[in-house]
PDB file of N, CA and C in Angstrom:
ATOM      1  N   MET A1026      35.240  10.038 -11.536  1.00 47.00           N
ATOM      2  CA  MET A1026      34.100   9.512 -12.222  1.00 47.00           C
ATOM      3  C   MET A1026      33.041  10.432 -11.854  1.00 47.00           C
ATOM      4  N   GLU A1027      32.162  10.564 -12.626  1.00 52.00           N
ATOM      5  CA  GLU A1027      30.672  11.241 -12.318  1.00 52.00           C
ATOM      6  C   GLU A1027      29.794  10.684 -11.697  1.00 52.00           C
ATOM      7  N   GLU A1028      29.363  10.964 -10.662  1.00 53.00           N
ATOM      8  CA  GLU A1028      28.184  10.114 -10.013  1.00 53.00           C
ATOM      9  C   GLU A1028      26.814  10.443 -10.831  1.00 53.00           C
ATOM     10  N   VAL A1029      26.095   9.437 -11.037  1.00 48.00           N
ATOM     11  CA  VAL A1029      24.674   9.814 -11.670  1.00 48.00           C
ATOM     12  C   VAL A1029      23.799   9.622 -10.603  1.00 48.00           C
ATOM     13  N   GLN A1030      22.863  10.717 -10.429  1.00 49.00           N
ATOM     14  CA  GLN A1030      21.570  10.894  -9.539  1.00 49.00           C
ATOM     15  C   GLN A1030      20.443  10.716 -10.146  1.00 49.00           C
ATOM     16  N   LYS A1031      19.490   9.867  -9.567  1.00 55.00           N
ATOM     17  CA  LYS A1031      18.466   9.784 -10.281  1.00 55.00           C
ATOM     18  C   LYS A1031      17.247  10.884  -9.761  1.00 55.00           C
ATOM     19  N   VAL A1032      16.829  11.696 -10.597  1.00 57.00           N
ATOM     20  CA  VAL A1032      16.025  12.830 -10.046  1.00 57.00           C
ATOM     21  C   VAL A1032      14.662  12.165 -10.066  1.00 57.00           C
ATOM     22  N   THR A1033      13.687  12.633  -9.063  1.00 66.00           N
ATOM     23  CA  THR A1033      12.430  12.117  -8.828  1.00 66.00           C
ATOM     24  C   THR A1033      11.498  13.200  -8.698  1.00 66.00           C
ATOM     25  N   ASN A1034      10.456  13.302  -9.111  1.00 79.00           N
ATOM     26  CA  ASN A1034       9.351  14.068  -8.583  1.00 79.00           C
ATOM     27  C   ASN A1034       8.378  13.630  -7.261  1.00 79.00           C
ATOM     28  N   GLN A1035       8.932  12.259  -7.033  1.00 77.00           N
ATOM     29  CA  GLN A1035       8.041  11.858  -5.881  1.00 77.00           C
ATOM     30  C   GLN A1035       8.434  12.417  -4.874  1.00 77.00           C
ATOM     31  N   THR A1036       7.408  12.329  -3.594  1.00 76.00           N
ATOM     32  CA  THR A1036       7.509  12.683  -2.386  1.00 76.00           C
ATOM     33  C   THR A1036       8.213  11.621  -1.510  1.00 76.00           C
ATOM     34  N   PRO A1037       8.724  11.836  -0.508  1.00 76.00           N
ATOM     35  CA  PRO A1037       9.476  11.011   0.268  1.00 76.00           C
ATOM     36  C   PRO A1037       8.335   9.793   0.704  1.00 76.00           C
ATOM     37  N   ILE A1038       6.993   9.833   1.123  1.00 74.00           N
ATOM     38  CA  ILE A1038       6.286   9.050   1.200  1.00 74.00           C
ATOM     39  C   ILE A1038       5.915   8.038  -0.136  1.00 74.00           C
ATOM     40  N   GLU A1039       6.046   8.528  -1.095  1.00 78.00           N
ATOM     41  CA  GLU A1039       5.846   8.066  -2.390  1.00 78.00           C
ATOM     42  C   GLU A1039       7.030   7.015  -2.668  1.00 78.00           C
ATOM     43  N   ILE A1040       8.178   7.691  -2.444  1.00 82.00           N
ATOM     44  CA  ILE A1040       9.266   6.575  -2.398  1.00 82.00           C
ATOM     45  C   ILE A1040       9.330   5.451  -1.577  1.00 82.00           C
ATOM     46  N   ALA A1041       9.023   5.799  -0.205  1.00 80.00           N
ATOM     47  CA  ALA A1041       8.794   4.865   0.786  1.00 80.00           C
ATOM     48  C   ALA A1041       7.719   3.700   0.481  1.00 80.00           C
ATOM     49  N   LEU A1042       6.737   4.194  -0.257  1.00 81.00           N
ATOM     50  CA  LEU A1042       5.627   3.294  -0.455  1.00 81.00           C
ATOM     51  C   LEU A1042       5.849   2.448  -2.039  1.00 81.00           C
ATOM     52  N   GLY A1043       7.047   2.843  -2.399  1.00 85.00           N
ATOM     53  CA  GLY A1043       7.246   2.277  -3.741  1.00 85.00           C
ATOM     54  C   GLY A1043       6.202   2.470  -4.922  1.00 85.00           C
ATOM     55  N   ILE A1044       5.894   3.609  -4.892  1.00 86.00           N
ATOM     56  CA  ILE A1044       4.823   4.068  -6.162  1.00 86.00           C
ATOM     57  C   ILE A1044       5.306   3.658  -7.394  1.00 86.00           C
ATOM     58  N   ASP A1045       4.600   2.998  -8.274  1.00 88.00           N
ATOM     59  CA  ASP A1045       5.420   2.802  -9.553  1.00 88.00           C
ATOM     60  C   ASP A1045       4.944   3.694 -10.705  1.00 88.00           C
ATOM     61  N   GLU A1046       5.355   3.554 -11.648  1.00 87.00           N
ATOM     62  CA  GLU A1046       5.215   4.515 -13.000  1.00 87.00           C
ATOM     63  C   GLU A1046       3.576   4.740 -12.937  1.00 87.00           C
ATOM     64  N   ASN A1047       2.473   3.937 -12.562  1.00 90.00           N
ATOM     65  CA  ASN A1047       1.437   4.129 -12.841  1.00 90.00           C
ATOM     66  C   ASN A1047       0.564   4.897 -11.815  1.00 90.00           C
ATOM     67  N   GLY A1048       1.406   5.172 -10.720  1.00 87.00           N
ATOM     68  CA  GLY A1048       1.050   5.618  -9.442  1.00 87.00           C
ATOM     69  C   GLY A1048       0.344   4.909  -8.461  1.00 87.00           C
ATOM     70  N   MET A1049       0.764   3.728  -8.380  1.00 93.00           N
ATOM     71  CA  MET A1049       0.187   2.605  -7.778  1.00 93.00           C
ATOM     72  C   MET A1049       1.146   2.134  -6.533  1.00 93.00           C
ATOM     73  N   THR A1050       0.679   1.440  -5.599  1.00 93.00           N
ATOM     74  CA  THR A1050       1.401   0.645  -4.543  1.00 93.00           C
ATOM     75  C   THR A1050       0.706  -0.399  -4.184  1.00 93.00           C
ATOM     76  N   THR A1051       1.142  -1.300  -3.068  1.00 93.00           N
ATOM     77  CA  THR A1051       0.103  -2.264  -2.848  1.00 93.00           C
ATOM     78  C   THR A1051      -0.168  -2.514  -1.482  1.00 93.00           C
ATOM     79  N   ALA A1052      -1.017  -3.012  -1.146  1.00 94.00           N
ATOM     80  CA  ALA A1052      -1.855  -2.860   0.361  1.00 94.00           C
ATOM     81  C   ALA A1052      -0.696  -3.274   1.143  1.00 94.00           C
ATOM     82  N   LYS A1053       0.024  -4.558   0.803  1.00 92.00           N
ATOM     83  CA  LYS A1053       1.155  -4.985   1.465  1.00 92.00           C
ATOM     84  C   LYS A1053       2.328  -4.289   1.867  1.00 92.00           C
ATOM     85  N   MET A1054       2.833  -3.422   0.674  1.00 91.00           N
ATOM     86  CA  MET A1054       3.718  -2.467   0.894  1.00 91.00           C
ATOM     87  C   MET A1054       3.368  -1.230   2.150  1.00 91.00           C
ATOM     88  N   LEU A1055       2.334  -0.889   1.712  1.00 93.00           N
ATOM     89  CA  LEU A1055       1.542  -0.036   2.584  1.00 93.00           C
ATOM     90  C   LEU A1055       1.713  -0.612   4.181  1.00 93.00           C
ATOM     91  N   TYR A1056       1.035  -1.936   4.539  1.00 93.00           N
ATOM     92  CA  TYR A1056       1.187  -2.269   5.607  1.00 93.00           C
ATOM     93  C   TYR A1056       2.528  -2.299   6.244  1.00 93.00           C
ATOM     94  N   VAL A1057       3.540  -2.707   5.499  1.00 91.00           N
ATOM     95  CA  VAL A1057       4.643  -2.964   6.197  1.00 91.00           C
ATOM     96  C   VAL A1057       5.316  -1.475   6.193  1.00 91.00           C
ATOM     97  N   PHE A1058       5.242  -0.431   5.584  1.00 90.00           N
ATOM     98  CA  PHE A1058       5.733   1.131   5.827  1.00 90.00           C
ATOM     99  C   PHE A1058       4.966   1.354   7.193  1.00 90.00           C
ATOM    100  N   LEU A1059       3.914   0.885   7.489  1.00 91.00           N
ATOM    101  CA  LEU A1059       3.061   1.561   8.515  1.00 91.00           C
ATOM    102  C   LEU A1059       3.676   0.770   9.815  1.00 91.00           C
ATOM    103  N   GLY A1060       4.155  -0.124   9.667  1.00 91.00           N
ATOM    104  CA  GLY A1060       4.973  -0.970  10.836  1.00 91.00           C
ATOM    105  C   GLY A1060       3.705  -1.741  11.447  1.00 91.00           C
ATOM    106  N   MET A1061       2.770  -2.097  10.927  1.00 89.00           N
ATOM    107  CA  MET A1061       1.650  -2.916  11.549  1.00 89.00           C
ATOM    108  C   MET A1061       1.833  -4.254  11.835  1.00 89.00           C
ATOM    109  N   ASN A1062       1.366  -4.707  12.698  1.00 89.00           N
ATOM    110  CA  ASN A1062       1.515  -6.607  13.370  1.00 89.00           C
ATOM    111  C   ASN A1062       1.110  -7.242  12.053  1.00 89.00           C
ATOM    112  N   GLN A1063       1.981  -8.034  11.565  1.00 87.00           N
ATOM    113  CA  GLN A1063       1.781  -8.958  10.355  1.00 87.00           C
ATOM    114  C   GLN A1063       0.578  -9.840  10.571  1.00 87.00           C
ATOM    115  N   LYS A1064       0.147 -10.183  11.770  1.00 91.00           N
ATOM    116  CA  LYS A1064      -0.836 -11.103  11.883  1.00 91.00           C
ATOM    117  C   LYS A1064      -2.198 -10.527  11.808  1.00 91.00           C
ATOM    118  N   ASN A1065      -2.386  -9.224  11.693  1.00 92.00           N
ATOM    119  CA  ASN A1065      -3.723  -8.479  11.628  1.00 92.00           C
ATOM    120  C   ASN A1065      -3.881  -7.932  10.425  1.00 92.00           C
ATOM    121  N   TYR A1066      -3.145  -8.576   9.344  1.00 92.00           N
ATOM    122  CA  TYR A1066      -3.097  -8.078   7.793  1.00 92.00           C
ATOM    123  C   TYR A1066      -4.652  -8.070   7.366  1.00 92.00           C
ATOM    124  N   SER A1067      -5.142  -9.191   7.468  1.00 91.00           N
ATOM    125  CA  SER A1067      -6.252  -9.379   6.664  1.00 91.00           C
ATOM    126  C   SER A1067      -7.478  -8.779   7.540  1.00 91.00           C
ATOM    127  N   ARG A1068      -7.454  -8.370   8.734  1.00 94.00           N
ATOM    128  CA  ARG A1068      -8.513  -7.701   9.464  1.00 94.00           C
ATOM    129  C   ARG A1068      -8.372  -6.053   8.930  1.00 94.00           C
ATOM    130  N   TRP A1069      -7.135  -5.638   9.149  1.00 94.00           N
ATOM    131  CA  TRP A1069      -6.915  -4.393   8.504  1.00 94.00           C
ATOM    132  C   TRP A1069      -7.317  -4.054   6.989  1.00 94.00           C
ATOM    133  N   VAL A1070      -6.981  -4.888   6.162  1.00 95.00           N
ATOM    134  CA  VAL A1070      -7.562  -4.787   4.782  1.00 95.00           C
ATOM    135  C   VAL A1070      -9.114  -4.777   4.783  1.00 95.00           C
ATOM    136  N   LYS A1071      -9.773  -5.523   5.523  1.00 94.00           N
ATOM    137  CA  LYS A1071     -11.214  -5.489   5.558  1.00 94.00           C
ATOM    138  C   LYS A1071     -11.824  -4.171   6.276  1.00 94.00           C
ATOM    139  N   ASN A1072     -11.124  -3.684   7.139  1.00 94.00           N
ATOM    140  CA  ASN A1072     -11.700  -2.613   8.019  1.00 94.00           C
ATOM    141  C   ASN A1072     -11.440  -1.358   7.120  1.00 94.00           C
ATOM    142  N   ASN A1073     -10.011  -1.463   6.418  1.00 94.00           N
ATOM    143  CA  ASN A1073      -9.552  -0.093   6.026  1.00 94.00           C
ATOM    144  C   ASN A1073      -9.619  -0.026   4.203  1.00 94.00           C
ATOM    145  N   ILE A1074      -9.875  -1.135   3.566  1.00 96.00           N
ATOM    146  CA  ILE A1074      -9.826  -0.984   2.192  1.00 96.00           C
ATOM    147  C   ILE A1074     -11.135  -1.549   1.664  1.00 96.00           C
ATOM    148  N   THR A1075     -11.402  -3.002   1.760  1.00 95.00           N
ATOM    149  CA  THR A1075     -12.697  -3.339   1.183  1.00 95.00           C
ATOM    150  C   THR A1075     -14.083  -3.251   1.941  1.00 95.00           C
ATOM    151  N   GLY A1076     -13.810  -2.680   3.153  1.00 94.00           N
ATOM    152  CA  GLY A1076     -15.061  -2.435   4.160  1.00 94.00           C
ATOM    153  C   GLY A1076     -15.149  -0.939   3.992  1.00 94.00           C
ATOM    154  N   ASN A1077     -14.134  -0.168   3.625  1.00 94.00           N
ATOM    155  CA  ASN A1077     -14.106   1.626   3.634  1.00 94.00           C
ATOM    156  C   ASN A1077     -15.469   2.026   2.618  1.00 94.00           C
ATOM    157  N   GLU A1078     -16.188   2.542   3.415  1.00 94.00           N
ATOM    158  CA  GLU A1078     -17.278   3.171   2.446  1.00 94.00           C
ATOM    159  C   GLU A1078     -16.795   4.426   1.790  1.00 94.00           C
ATOM    160  N   PHE A1079     -15.754   5.007   1.887  1.00 93.00           N
ATOM    161  CA  PHE A1079     -15.103   5.748   1.217  1.00 93.00           C
ATOM    162  C   PHE A1079     -14.404   5.690  -0.088  1.00 93.00           C
ATOM    163  N   ALA A1080     -14.117   4.222  -0.069  1.00 94.00           N
ATOM    164  CA  ALA A1080     -13.255   3.612  -1.307  1.00 94.00           C
ATOM    165  C   ALA A1080     -13.949   2.937  -2.273  1.00 94.00           C
ATOM    166  N   GLU A1081     -13.586   2.938  -3.494  1.00 95.00           N
ATOM    167  CA  GLU A1081     -14.461   2.316  -4.499  1.00 95.00           C
ATOM    168  C   GLU A1081     -13.445   1.361  -4.908  1.00 95.00           C
ATOM    169  N   GLU A1082     -13.906   0.130  -5.255  1.00 95.00           N
ATOM    170  CA  GLU A1082     -13.107  -0.688  -5.912  1.00 95.00           C
ATOM    171  C   GLU A1082     -13.007  -0.608  -7.697  1.00 95.00           C
ATOM    172  N   ASN A1083     -11.916  -1.069  -7.871  1.00 95.00           N
ATOM    173  CA  ASN A1083     -11.631  -0.482  -9.354  1.00 95.00           C
ATOM    174  C   ASN A1083     -11.411   0.917  -9.597  1.00 95.00           C
ATOM    175  N   VAL A1084     -11.473   1.838  -8.502  1.00 96.00           N
ATOM    176  CA  VAL A1084     -11.170   3.148  -8.779  1.00 96.00           C
ATOM    177  C   VAL A1084     -10.039   3.664  -7.644  1.00 96.00           C
ATOM    178  N   ASP A1085     -10.160   3.222  -6.389  1.00 96.00           N
ATOM    179  CA  ASP A1085      -9.300   3.429  -5.480  1.00 96.00           C
ATOM    180  C   ASP A1085      -8.200   2.375  -5.261  1.00 96.00           C
ATOM    181  N   TYR A1086      -8.670   0.998  -5.379  1.00 96.00           N
ATOM    182  CA  TYR A1086      -8.315  -0.226  -5.038  1.00 96.00           C
ATOM    183  C   TYR A1086      -8.638  -1.198  -6.189  1.00 96.00           C
ATOM    184  N   TRP A1087      -7.725  -2.222  -6.404  1.00 95.00           N
ATOM    185  CA  TRP A1087      -7.870  -3.449  -7.301  1.00 95.00           C
ATOM    186  C   TRP A1087      -7.439  -4.474  -6.571  1.00 95.00           C
ATOM    187  N   ALA A1088      -8.185  -5.746  -6.528  1.00 92.00           N
ATOM    188  CA  ALA A1088      -7.725  -6.898  -6.007  1.00 92.00           C
ATOM    189  C   ALA A1088      -6.755  -7.781  -6.954  1.00 92.00           C
ATOM    190  N   VAL A1089      -5.649  -8.309  -6.351  1.00 90.00           N
ATOM    191  CA  VAL A1089      -4.736  -8.951  -7.052  1.00 90.00           C
ATOM    192  C   VAL A1089      -4.039  -9.963  -6.561  1.00 90.00           C
ATOM    193  N   PHE A1090      -3.616 -11.049  -7.056  1.00 79.00           N
ATOM    194  CA  PHE A1090      -2.845 -12.056  -6.729  1.00 79.00           C
ATOM    195  C   PHE A1090      -1.524 -12.107  -7.158  1.00 79.00           C
ATOM    196  N   PRO A1091      -0.397 -11.423  -6.677  1.00 70.00           N
ATOM    197  CA  PRO A1091       0.930 -11.405  -7.033  1.00 70.00           C
ATOM    198  C   PRO A1091       1.285 -12.883  -7.487  1.00 70.00           C
ATOM    199  N   GLU A1092       2.028 -12.828  -8.813  1.00 70.00           N
ATOM    200  CA  GLU A1092       2.560 -13.726  -9.532  1.00 70.00           C
ATOM    201  C   GLU A1092       3.498 -14.692  -8.989  1.00 70.00           C
ATOM    202  N   GLU A1093       4.385 -13.819  -8.053  1.00 66.00           N
ATOM    203  CA  GLU A1093       5.466 -14.571  -7.297  1.00 66.00           C
ATOM    204  C   GLU A1093       4.849 -15.632  -6.343  1.00 66.00           C
ATOM    205  N   ASP A1094       3.629 -15.167  -5.763  1.00 62.00           N
ATOM    206  CA  ASP A1094       2.985 -16.078  -4.573  1.00 62.00           C
ATOM    207  C   ASP A1094       2.376 -17.254  -5.257  1.00 62.00           C
ATOM    208  N   ARG A1095       1.898 -17.128  -6.479  1.00 62.00           N
ATOM    209  CA  ARG A1095       0.906 -18.245  -7.331  1.00 62.00           C
ATOM    210  C   ARG A1095       2.040 -19.219  -7.562  1.00 62.00           C
ATOM    211  N   LYS A1096       3.225 -18.937  -7.601  1.00 67.00           N
ATOM    212  CA  LYS A1096       4.278 -20.010  -8.231  1.00 67.00           C
ATOM    213  C   LYS A1096       4.326 -21.105  -6.988  1.00 67.00           C
ATOM    214  N   PHE A1097       4.341 -20.453  -5.577  1.00 70.00           N
ATOM    215  CA  PHE A1097       4.919 -21.349  -4.756  1.00 70.00           C
ATOM    216  C   PHE A1097       3.765 -21.636  -3.598  1.00 70.00           C
ATOM    217  N   ASN A1098       2.565 -21.075  -4.060  1.00 70.00           N
ATOM    218  CA  ASN A1098       1.535 -21.026  -2.942  1.00 70.00           C
ATOM    219  C   ASN A1098       0.304 -21.297  -3.509  1.00 70.00           C
ATOM    220  N   PRO A1099      -0.512 -22.587  -3.225  1.00 72.00           N
ATOM    221  CA  PRO A1099      -1.590 -22.737  -4.015  1.00 72.00           C
ATOM    222  C   PRO A1099      -2.717 -21.782  -3.398  1.00 72.00           C
ATOM    223  N   CYS A1100      -2.773 -21.174  -2.370  1.00 73.00           N
ATOM    224  CA  CYS A1100      -3.566 -20.436  -1.627  1.00 73.00           C
ATOM    225  C   CYS A1100      -3.111 -19.205  -1.391  1.00 73.00           C
ATOM    226  N   PRO A1101      -2.501 -18.184  -2.252  1.00 70.00           N
ATOM    227  CA  PRO A1101      -1.632 -16.853  -2.074  1.00 70.00           C
ATOM    228  C   PRO A1101      -2.653 -16.061  -1.451  1.00 70.00           C
ATOM    229  N   THR A1102      -1.951 -15.254  -0.392  1.00 74.00           N
ATOM    230  CA  THR A1102      -2.667 -14.197   0.106  1.00 74.00           C
ATOM    231  C   THR A1102      -3.031 -13.077  -0.811  1.00 74.00           C
ATOM    232  N   GLN A1103      -4.382 -12.635  -0.879  1.00 84.00           N
ATOM    233  CA  GLN A1103      -4.706 -11.541  -1.710  1.00 84.00           C
ATOM    234  C   GLN A1103      -4.134 -10.155  -1.327  1.00 84.00           C
ATOM    235  N   ASP A1104      -3.841  -9.555  -2.530  1.00 91.00           N
ATOM    236  CA  ASP A1104      -3.222  -8.289  -2.151  1.00 91.00           C
ATOM    237  C   ASP A1104      -4.148  -7.287  -2.948  1.00 91.00           C
ATOM    238  N   TYR A1105      -3.754  -5.992  -2.842  1.00 95.00           N
ATOM    239  CA  TYR A1105      -4.515  -5.212  -3.488  1.00 95.00           C
ATOM    240  C   TYR A1105      -3.576  -3.837  -3.991  1.00 95.00           C
ATOM    241  N   LYS A1106      -3.965  -3.557  -5.287  1.00 95.00           N
ATOM    242  CA  LYS A1106      -3.032  -2.296  -5.731  1.00 95.00           C
ATOM    243  C   LYS A1106      -4.113  -1.340  -5.365  1.00 95.00           C
ATOM    244  N   LEU A1107      -3.204  -0.092  -4.757  1.00 95.00           N
ATOM    245  CA  LEU A1107      -3.881   0.967  -4.348  1.00 95.00           C
ATOM    246  C   LEU A1107      -3.268   2.221  -5.004  1.00 95.00           C
ATOM    247  N   THR A1108      -4.276   3.223  -5.307  1.00 94.00           N
ATOM    248  CA  THR A1108      -3.761   4.400  -5.845  1.00 94.00           C
ATOM    249  C   THR A1108      -2.844   5.236  -5.060  1.00 94.00           C
ATOM    250  N   ALA A1109      -2.027   5.956  -5.425  1.00 88.00           N
ATOM    251  CA  ALA A1109      -1.226   6.762  -4.430  1.00 88.00           C
ATOM    252  C   ALA A1109      -1.936   7.622  -3.565  1.00 88.00           C
ATOM    253  N   SER A1110      -2.923   8.356  -4.172  1.00 89.00           N
ATOM    254  CA  SER A1110      -3.732   9.216  -3.182  1.00 89.00           C
ATOM    255  C   SER A1110      -4.504   8.349  -2.164  1.00 89.00           C
ATOM    256  N   PHE A1111      -5.094   7.137  -2.532  1.00 93.00           N
ATOM    257  CA  PHE A1111      -5.756   6.289  -1.403  1.00 93.00           C
ATOM    258  C   PHE A1111      -4.943   5.840  -0.465  1.00 93.00           C
ATOM    259  N   ALA A1112      -3.588   5.417  -0.840  1.00 90.00           N
ATOM    260  CA  ALA A1112      -2.574   4.931   0.212  1.00 90.00           C
ATOM    261  C   ALA A1112      -2.166   6.084   1.072  1.00 90.00           C
ATOM    262  N   LYS A1113      -2.147   7.234   0.659  1.00 86.00           N
ATOM    263  CA  LYS A1113      -1.678   8.285   1.516  1.00 86.00           C
ATOM    264  C   LYS A1113      -2.768   8.550   2.412  1.00 86.00           C
ATOM    265  N   LYS A1114      -3.923   8.496   2.027  1.00 90.00           N
ATOM    266  CA  LYS A1114      -5.312   8.842   2.870  1.00 90.00           C
ATOM    267  C   LYS A1114      -5.229   7.724   4.091  1.00 90.00           C
ATOM    268  N   LEU A1115      -4.871   6.397   3.623  1.00 92.00           N
ATOM    269  CA  LEU A1115      -4.770   5.136   4.840  1.00 92.00           C
ATOM    270  C   LEU A1115      -3.932   5.320   5.528  1.00 92.00           C
ATOM    271  N   SER A1116      -2.404   5.888   5.226  1.00 88.00           N
ATOM    272  CA  SER A1116      -1.471   6.259   5.830  1.00 88.00           C
ATOM    273  C   SER A1116      -1.566   7.418   6.794  1.00 88.00           C
ATOM    274  N   MET A1117      -2.653   8.180   6.622  1.00 86.00           N
ATOM    275  CA  MET A1117      -2.466   9.396   7.504  1.00 86.00           C
ATOM    276  C   MET A1117      -3.801   9.115   8.454  1.00 86.00           C
ATOM    277  N   GLN A1118      -4.426   8.131   8.469  1.00 88.00           N
ATOM    278  CA  GLN A1118      -5.603   7.632   9.385  1.00 88.00           C
ATOM    279  C   GLN A1118      -4.795   6.834  10.515  1.00 88.00           C
ATOM    280  N   GLN A1119      -3.521   6.569  10.497  1.00 86.00           N
ATOM    281  CA  GLN A1119      -2.893   5.498  11.452  1.00 86.00           C
ATOM    282  C   GLN A1119      -2.295   6.375  12.531  1.00 86.00           C
ATOM    283  N   LYS A1120      -2.581   5.775  13.789  1.00 86.00           N
ATOM    284  CA  LYS A1120      -2.411   6.591  15.041  1.00 86.00           C
ATOM    285  C   LYS A1120      -1.113   6.200  15.394  1.00 86.00           C
ATOM    286  N   ASN A1121       0.017   6.269  14.605  1.00 86.00           N
ATOM    287  CA  ASN A1121       1.363   5.782  14.841  1.00 86.00           C
ATOM    288  C   ASN A1121       2.469   6.798  14.187  1.00 86.00           C
ATOM    289  N   GLU A1122       3.913   6.404  14.686  1.00 87.00           N
ATOM    290  CA  GLU A1122       4.610   7.124  14.141  1.00 87.00           C
ATOM    291  C   GLU A1122       4.674   7.596  12.679  1.00 87.00           C
ATOM    292  N   ARG A1123       4.569   6.399  12.041  1.00 84.00           N
ATOM    293  CA  ARG A1123       4.316   6.424  10.587  1.00 84.00           C
ATOM    294  C   ARG A1123       3.157   7.217   9.894  1.00 84.00           C
ATOM    295  N   GLY A1124       2.211   7.184  10.565  1.00 81.00           N
ATOM    296  CA  GLY A1124       1.068   7.724  10.317  1.00 81.00           C
ATOM    297  C   GLY A1124       1.164   9.286  10.339  1.00 81.00           C
ATOM    298  N   GLU A1125       2.002   9.789  11.581  1.00 83.00           N
ATOM    299  CA  GLU A1125       2.289  11.017  11.877  1.00 83.00           C
ATOM    300  C   GLU A1125       3.135  11.576  10.752  1.00 83.00           C
ATOM    301  N   GLN A1126       4.346  10.732  10.290  1.00 79.00           N
ATOM    302  CA  GLN A1126       5.177  11.077   8.971  1.00 79.00           C
ATOM    303  C   GLN A1126       4.178  11.451   7.912  1.00 79.00           C
ATOM    304  N   ALA A1127       3.333  10.476   7.745  1.00 75.00           N
ATOM    305  CA  ALA A1127       2.546  10.810   6.290  1.00 75.00           C
ATOM    306  C   ALA A1127       1.736  11.979   6.527  1.00 75.00           C
ATOM    307  N   ARG A1128       1.202  12.486   7.524  1.00 75.00           N
ATOM    308  CA  ARG A1128       0.668  13.719   7.620  1.00 75.00           C
ATOM    309  C   ARG A1128       1.301  14.866   7.647  1.00 75.00           C
ATOM    310  N   ASN A1129       2.627  14.871   7.911  1.00 73.00           N
ATOM    311  CA  ASN A1129       3.607  15.855   7.846  1.00 73.00           C
ATOM    312  C   ASN A1129       4.098  15.953   6.580  1.00 73.00           C
TER     313      ASN A1129
END
């Protein structure tokens, strides 16, 4: 039987971040990829996304509330859609093993 392999033009980091067909990932996926402490997600978003003087809302990131969270949680955690290039920049800023992988 022939094996079918999916051919992709994505880089390893794009695959790990789950970059979609529109070239986007989410802040939550990036945060998990970076191996950060889940308790600090809100502070990390404020410092690195919404409070980032070099990032522009509706250009680099978009605020979203995931549909699956709305069904079960009346106050879902806000997530953000990030462009692949912005996610890569954020990854490279981290001073940990995943940040080093992104830089390489």
